[in-house]
Coordinates of C-alpha atoms (C1' of nucleotides) in Angstrom, one line a residue:
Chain R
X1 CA -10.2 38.0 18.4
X2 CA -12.1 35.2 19.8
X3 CA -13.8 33.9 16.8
X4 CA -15.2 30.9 17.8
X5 CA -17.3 32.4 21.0
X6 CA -18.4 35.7 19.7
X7 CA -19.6 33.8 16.6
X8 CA -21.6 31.6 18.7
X9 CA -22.7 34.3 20.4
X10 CA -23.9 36.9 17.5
X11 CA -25.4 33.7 15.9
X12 CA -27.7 33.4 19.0
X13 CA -28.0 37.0 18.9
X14 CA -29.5 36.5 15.3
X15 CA -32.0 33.6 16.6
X16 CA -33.2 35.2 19.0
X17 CA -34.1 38.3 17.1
X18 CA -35.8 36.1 14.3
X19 CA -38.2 34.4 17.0
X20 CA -38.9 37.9 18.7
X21 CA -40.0 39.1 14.9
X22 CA -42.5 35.7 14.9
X23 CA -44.0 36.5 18.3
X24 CA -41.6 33.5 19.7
X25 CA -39.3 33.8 22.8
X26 CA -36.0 32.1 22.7
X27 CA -35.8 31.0 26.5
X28 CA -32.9 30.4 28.5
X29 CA -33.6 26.5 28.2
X30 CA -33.9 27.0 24.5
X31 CA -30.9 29.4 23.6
X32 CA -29.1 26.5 25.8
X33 CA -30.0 24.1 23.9
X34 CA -29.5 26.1 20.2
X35 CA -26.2 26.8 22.3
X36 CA -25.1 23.4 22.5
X37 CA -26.4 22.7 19.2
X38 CA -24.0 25.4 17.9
X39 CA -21.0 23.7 19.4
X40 CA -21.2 20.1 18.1
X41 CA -21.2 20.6 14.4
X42 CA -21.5 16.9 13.8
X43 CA -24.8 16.9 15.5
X44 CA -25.9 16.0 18.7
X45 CA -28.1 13.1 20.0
X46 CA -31.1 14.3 22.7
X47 CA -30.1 11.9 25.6
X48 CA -26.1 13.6 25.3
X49 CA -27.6 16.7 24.8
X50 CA -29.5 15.8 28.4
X51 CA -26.7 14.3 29.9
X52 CA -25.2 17.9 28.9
X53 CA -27.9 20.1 30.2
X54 CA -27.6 18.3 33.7
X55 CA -24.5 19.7 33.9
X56 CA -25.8 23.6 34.4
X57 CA -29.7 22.7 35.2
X58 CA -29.5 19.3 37.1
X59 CA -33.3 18.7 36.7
X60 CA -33.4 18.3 33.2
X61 CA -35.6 15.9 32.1
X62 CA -36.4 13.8 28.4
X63 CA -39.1 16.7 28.3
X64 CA -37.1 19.4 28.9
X65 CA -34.8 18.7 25.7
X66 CA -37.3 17.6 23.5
X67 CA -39.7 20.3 23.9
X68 CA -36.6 22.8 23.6
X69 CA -35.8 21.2 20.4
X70 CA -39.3 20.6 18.8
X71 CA -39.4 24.7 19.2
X72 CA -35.8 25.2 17.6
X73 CA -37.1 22.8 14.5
X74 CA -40.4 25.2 14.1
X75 CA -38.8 27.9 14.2
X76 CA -35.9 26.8 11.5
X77 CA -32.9 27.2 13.8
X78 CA -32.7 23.3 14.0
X79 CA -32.8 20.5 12.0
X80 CA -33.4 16.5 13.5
X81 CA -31.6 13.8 11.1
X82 CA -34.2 11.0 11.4
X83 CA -31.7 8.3 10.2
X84 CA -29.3 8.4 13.2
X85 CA -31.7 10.4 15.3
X86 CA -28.9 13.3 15.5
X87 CA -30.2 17.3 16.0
X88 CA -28.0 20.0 13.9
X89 CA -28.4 23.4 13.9
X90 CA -29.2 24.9 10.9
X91 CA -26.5 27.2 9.5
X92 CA -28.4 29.9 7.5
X93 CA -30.1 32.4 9.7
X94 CA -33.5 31.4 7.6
X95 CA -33.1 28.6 5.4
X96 CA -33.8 30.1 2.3
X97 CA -33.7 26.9 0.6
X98 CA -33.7 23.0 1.4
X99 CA -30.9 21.9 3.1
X100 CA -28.7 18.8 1.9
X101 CA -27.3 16.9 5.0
X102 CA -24.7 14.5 4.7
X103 CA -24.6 11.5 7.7
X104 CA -21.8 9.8 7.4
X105 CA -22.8 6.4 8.6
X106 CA -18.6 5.3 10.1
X107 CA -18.8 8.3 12.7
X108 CA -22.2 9.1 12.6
X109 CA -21.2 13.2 11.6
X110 CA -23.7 15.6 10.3
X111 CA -22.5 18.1 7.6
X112 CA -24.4 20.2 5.5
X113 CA -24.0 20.5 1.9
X114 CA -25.5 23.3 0.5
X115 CA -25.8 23.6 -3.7
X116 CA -28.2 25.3 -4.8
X117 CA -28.2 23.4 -8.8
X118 CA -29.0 20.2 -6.7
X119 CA -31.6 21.8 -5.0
X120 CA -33.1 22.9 -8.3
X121 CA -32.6 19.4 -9.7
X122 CA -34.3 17.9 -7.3
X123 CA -37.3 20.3 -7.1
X124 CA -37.8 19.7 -10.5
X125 CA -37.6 15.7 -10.2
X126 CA -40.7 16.6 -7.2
X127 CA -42.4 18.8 -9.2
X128 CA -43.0 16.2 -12.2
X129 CA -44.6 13.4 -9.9
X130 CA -47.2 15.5 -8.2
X131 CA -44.7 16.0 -4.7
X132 CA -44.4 19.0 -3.2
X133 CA -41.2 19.5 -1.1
X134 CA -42.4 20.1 2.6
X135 CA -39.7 20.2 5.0
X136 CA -36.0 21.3 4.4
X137 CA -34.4 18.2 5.5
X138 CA -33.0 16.1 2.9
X139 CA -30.7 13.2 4.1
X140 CA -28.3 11.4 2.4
X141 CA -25.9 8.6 4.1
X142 CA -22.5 9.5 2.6
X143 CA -19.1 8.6 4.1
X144 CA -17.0 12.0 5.2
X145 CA -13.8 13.0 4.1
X146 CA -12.1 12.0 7.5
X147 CA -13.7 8.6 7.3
X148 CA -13.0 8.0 3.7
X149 CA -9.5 9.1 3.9
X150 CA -8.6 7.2 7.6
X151 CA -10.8 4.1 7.5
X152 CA -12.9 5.4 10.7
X153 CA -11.5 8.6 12.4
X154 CA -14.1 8.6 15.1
Chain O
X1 CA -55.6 -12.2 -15.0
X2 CA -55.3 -12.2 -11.0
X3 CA -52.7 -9.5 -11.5
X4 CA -51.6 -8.7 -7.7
X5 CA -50.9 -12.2 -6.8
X6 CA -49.1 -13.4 -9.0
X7 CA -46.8 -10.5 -9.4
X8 CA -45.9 -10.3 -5.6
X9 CA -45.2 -13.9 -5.7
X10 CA -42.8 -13.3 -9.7
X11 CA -41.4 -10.9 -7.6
X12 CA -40.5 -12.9 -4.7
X13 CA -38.9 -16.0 -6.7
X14 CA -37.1 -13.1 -8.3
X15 CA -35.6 -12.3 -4.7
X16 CA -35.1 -15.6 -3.8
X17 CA -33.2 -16.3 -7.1
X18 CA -31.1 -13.1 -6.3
X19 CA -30.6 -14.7 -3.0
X20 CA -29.4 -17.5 -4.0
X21 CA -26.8 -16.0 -6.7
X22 CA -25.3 -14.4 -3.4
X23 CA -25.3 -17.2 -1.3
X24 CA -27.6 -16.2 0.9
X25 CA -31.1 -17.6 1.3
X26 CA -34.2 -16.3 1.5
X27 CA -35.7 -18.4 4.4
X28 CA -39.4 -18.8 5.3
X29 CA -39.1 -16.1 7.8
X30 CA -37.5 -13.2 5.5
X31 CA -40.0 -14.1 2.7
X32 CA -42.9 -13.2 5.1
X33 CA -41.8 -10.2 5.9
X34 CA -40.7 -9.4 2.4
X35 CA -44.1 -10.5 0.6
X36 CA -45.5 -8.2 3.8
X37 CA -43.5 -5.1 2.4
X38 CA -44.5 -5.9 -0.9
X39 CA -48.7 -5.8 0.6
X40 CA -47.8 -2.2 2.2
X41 CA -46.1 0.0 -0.4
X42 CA -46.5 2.8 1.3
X43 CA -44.1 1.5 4.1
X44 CA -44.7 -0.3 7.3
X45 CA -43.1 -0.2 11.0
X46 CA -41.2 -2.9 12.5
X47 CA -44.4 -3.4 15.5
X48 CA -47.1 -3.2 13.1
X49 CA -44.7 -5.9 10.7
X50 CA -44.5 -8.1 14.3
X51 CA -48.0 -8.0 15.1
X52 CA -48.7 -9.6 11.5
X53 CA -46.5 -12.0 11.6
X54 CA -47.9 -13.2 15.2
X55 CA -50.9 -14.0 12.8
X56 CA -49.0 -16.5 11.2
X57 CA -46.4 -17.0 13.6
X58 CA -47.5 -16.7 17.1
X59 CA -43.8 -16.9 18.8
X60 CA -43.3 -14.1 16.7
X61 CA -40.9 -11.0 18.6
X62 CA -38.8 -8.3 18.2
X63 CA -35.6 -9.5 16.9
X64 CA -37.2 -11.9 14.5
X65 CA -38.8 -9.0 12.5
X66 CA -35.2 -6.5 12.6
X67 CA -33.4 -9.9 11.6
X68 CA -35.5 -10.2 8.5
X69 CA -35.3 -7.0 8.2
X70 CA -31.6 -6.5 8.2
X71 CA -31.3 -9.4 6.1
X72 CA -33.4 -7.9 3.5
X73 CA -32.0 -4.4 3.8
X74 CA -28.2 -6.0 3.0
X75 CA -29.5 -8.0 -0.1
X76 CA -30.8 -4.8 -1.1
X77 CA -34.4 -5.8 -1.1
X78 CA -35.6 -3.3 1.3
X79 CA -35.2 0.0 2.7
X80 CA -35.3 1.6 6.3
X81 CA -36.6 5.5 5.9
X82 CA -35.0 6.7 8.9
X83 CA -37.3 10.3 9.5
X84 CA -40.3 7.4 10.0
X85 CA -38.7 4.6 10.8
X86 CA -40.6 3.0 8.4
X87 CA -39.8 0.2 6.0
X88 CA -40.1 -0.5 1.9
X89 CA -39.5 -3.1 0.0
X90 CA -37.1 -2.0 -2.8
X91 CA -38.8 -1.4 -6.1
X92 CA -36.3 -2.5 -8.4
X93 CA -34.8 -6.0 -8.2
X94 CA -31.1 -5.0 -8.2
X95 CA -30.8 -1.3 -7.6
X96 CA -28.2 -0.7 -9.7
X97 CA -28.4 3.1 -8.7
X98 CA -29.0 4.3 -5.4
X99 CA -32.7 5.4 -4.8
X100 CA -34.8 8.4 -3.5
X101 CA -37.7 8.3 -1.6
X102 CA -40.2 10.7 -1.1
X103 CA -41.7 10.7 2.2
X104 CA -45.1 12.6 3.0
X105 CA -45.0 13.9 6.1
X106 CA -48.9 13.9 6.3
X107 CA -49.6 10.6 5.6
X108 CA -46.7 9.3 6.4
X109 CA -46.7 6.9 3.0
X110 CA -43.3 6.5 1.5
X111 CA -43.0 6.4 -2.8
X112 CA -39.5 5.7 -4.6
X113 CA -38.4 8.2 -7.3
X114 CA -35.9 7.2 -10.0
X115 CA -34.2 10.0 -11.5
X116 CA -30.9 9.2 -13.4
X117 CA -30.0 12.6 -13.8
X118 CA -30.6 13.4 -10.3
X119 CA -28.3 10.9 -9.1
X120 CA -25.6 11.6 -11.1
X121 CA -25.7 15.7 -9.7
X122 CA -26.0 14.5 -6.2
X123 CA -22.6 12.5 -6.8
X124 CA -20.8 15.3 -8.4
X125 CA -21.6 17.4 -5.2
X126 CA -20.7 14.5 -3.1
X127 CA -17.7 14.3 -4.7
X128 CA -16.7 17.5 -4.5
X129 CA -16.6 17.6 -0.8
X130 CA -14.9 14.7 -0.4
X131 CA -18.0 12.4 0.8
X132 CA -18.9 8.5 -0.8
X133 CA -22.6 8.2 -1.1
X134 CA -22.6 4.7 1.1
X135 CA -25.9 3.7 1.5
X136 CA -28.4 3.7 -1.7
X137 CA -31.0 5.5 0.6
X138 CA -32.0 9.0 -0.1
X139 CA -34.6 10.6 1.9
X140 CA -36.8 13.1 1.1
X141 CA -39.6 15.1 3.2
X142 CA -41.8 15.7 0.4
X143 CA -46.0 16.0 0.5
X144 CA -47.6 13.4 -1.8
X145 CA -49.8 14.0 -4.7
X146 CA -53.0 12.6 -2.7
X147 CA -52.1 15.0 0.4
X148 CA -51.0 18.4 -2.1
X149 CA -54.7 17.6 -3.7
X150 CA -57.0 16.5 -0.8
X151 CA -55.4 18.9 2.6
X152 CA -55.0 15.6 4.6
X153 CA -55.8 12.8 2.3
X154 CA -55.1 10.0 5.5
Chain X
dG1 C1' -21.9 -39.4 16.0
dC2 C1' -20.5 -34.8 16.2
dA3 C1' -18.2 -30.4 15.1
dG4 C1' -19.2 -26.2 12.5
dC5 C1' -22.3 -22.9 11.0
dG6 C1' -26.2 -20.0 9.9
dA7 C1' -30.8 -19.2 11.4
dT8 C1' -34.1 -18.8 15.0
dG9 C1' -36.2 -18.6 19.8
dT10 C1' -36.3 -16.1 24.1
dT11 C1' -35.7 -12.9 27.7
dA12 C1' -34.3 -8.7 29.0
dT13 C1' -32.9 -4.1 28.3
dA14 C1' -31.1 -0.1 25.9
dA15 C1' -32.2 4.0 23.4
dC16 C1' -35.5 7.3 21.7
dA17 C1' -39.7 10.0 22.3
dT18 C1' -44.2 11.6 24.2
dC19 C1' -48.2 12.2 27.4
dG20 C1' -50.7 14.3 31.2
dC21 C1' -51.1 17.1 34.6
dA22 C1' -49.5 20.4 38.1
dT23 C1' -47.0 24.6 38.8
dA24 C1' -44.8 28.8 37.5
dT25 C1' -43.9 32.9 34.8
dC26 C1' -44.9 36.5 31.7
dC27 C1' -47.8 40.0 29.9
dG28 C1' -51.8 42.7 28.8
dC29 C1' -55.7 44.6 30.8
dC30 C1' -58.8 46.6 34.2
Chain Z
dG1 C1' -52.0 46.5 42.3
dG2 C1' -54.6 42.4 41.0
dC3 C1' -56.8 39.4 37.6
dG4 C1' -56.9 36.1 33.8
dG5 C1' -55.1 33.9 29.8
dA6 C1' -51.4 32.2 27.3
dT7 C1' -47.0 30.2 27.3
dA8 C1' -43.3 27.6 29.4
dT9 C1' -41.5 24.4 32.7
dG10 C1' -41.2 20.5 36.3
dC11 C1' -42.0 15.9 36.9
dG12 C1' -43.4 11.1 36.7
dA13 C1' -45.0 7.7 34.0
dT14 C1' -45.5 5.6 29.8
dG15 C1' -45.1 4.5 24.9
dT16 C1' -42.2 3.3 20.9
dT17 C1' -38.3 1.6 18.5
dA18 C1' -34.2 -1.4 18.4
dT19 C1' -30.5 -4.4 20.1
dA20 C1' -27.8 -7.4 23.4
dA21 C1' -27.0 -11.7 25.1
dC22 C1' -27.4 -16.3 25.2
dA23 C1' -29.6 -20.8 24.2
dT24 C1' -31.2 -23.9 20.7
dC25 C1' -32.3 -26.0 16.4
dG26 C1' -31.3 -28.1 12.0
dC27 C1' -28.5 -28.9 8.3
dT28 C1' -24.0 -30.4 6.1
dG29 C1' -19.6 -32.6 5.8
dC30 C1' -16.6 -35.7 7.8

DNA sequence: GCAGCGATGTTATAACATCGCATATCCGCC
DNA sequence: GGCGGATATGCGATGTTATAACATCGCTGC
């Protein structure tokens, strides 16, 4: 029973034990953050995710969240989407490859699209012009299926 | 002869003309900033953009240089890279397909990649989740050539 | 003239992100 | 136990990017 929290929970679990094998901690401030991360799919913007860390630690400052999410992005457990300036957590314990995220521009939603041919396409396309994929954020602005079918549904 | 010059300013008539089809027009304003995209290939930020047009155009201020901007971005002229917020000018006159760029996190320079094949998988896995590519913006985290070869080439 | 309209000027402010420095906390070492 | 360094946090100010809101200009058609 209770899916949704225990998932949450294992999944931090799982984080945590990745930054203890790097020599990283995952704080309290931190695992809230990755926390809150966790819980809005759709990604989360760093003032709301503030705004939601006063709520439990009421001197939470600009710092506070930005420093908590700089560490989550080194360490692979985050991702920012520069384009809407959204954070997502990443959703494979160690992001074996790039990830694809789709931004749908109508309700500003983050979903990750993960194919690994595309992936290979694309690495391919790189490799022929000298580039050398870096970072595993790709970003494409692509209407979602709720906004495509309902003509904004947020 | 004088090769530079005269192909910025074929390719601004060219955007003007493509203006014009459109009913729109490409007014002293929007053609600065554009022929200023056009001198920074590598992409340029709205401040640094405002701070040369004050050369020219000493009333110069923030809204004048997003309107352009804007402007240019609908007529499909230019490009916003979000990760930077950085601005291109749009390689090919009517980009008939959408476009990737490859952005260099070291140097922060932005080059467009046309790949035909590569846009035509990225549709097929848009499609099959039920997303519209909107925008004809693809962004891409990817080390340049100059960066791969030199270990910080800017 | 003067209404309508798109473009521009101008001021202020919203939204996003970082700096700099002081303090606290953890951990290994003596 | 106490010291010292590294890491993390608190906190205020500041820097950077972008838009809101409203006034004005200049053209075009009537």
């Amino acid at each position: 029973m209770n899916s949704d929290l225990s998932d949450a929970t294992q999944a931090l679990e799982r984080a945590a034990a990745s930054c203890r094998e790097r020599g990283a901690s995952l704080t309290a401030i931190r695992r809230e953050v990755l926390a809150l991360l966790y819980r809005t799919p759709k990604g989360i913007k760093a003032y709301d995710l503030l705004e939601q860390m006063r709520q439990t630690r009421g001197n939470a400052s600009p710092p506070t969240v930005y420093r908590a999410l700089d560490f989550l992005i080194e360490q692979g457990l985050a991702h920012k989407i520069g384009r809407m300036n959204l954070f997502v957590a990443c959703r494979h314990g160690a992001h074996s490859s790039p990830s694809l995220f789709l931004v749908c521009p109508k309700c500003n939603g983050v979903t990750e699209l993960e194919d690994p041919d595309m992936v290979t396409s694309l690495y391919a396309s790189l490799a022929a012009t000298g580039h050398r994929l870096d970072s595993p954020e790709v970003e494409i602005s692509a209407v979602c299926p709720q906004c495509v079918a309902g003509r904004e549904a947020a």
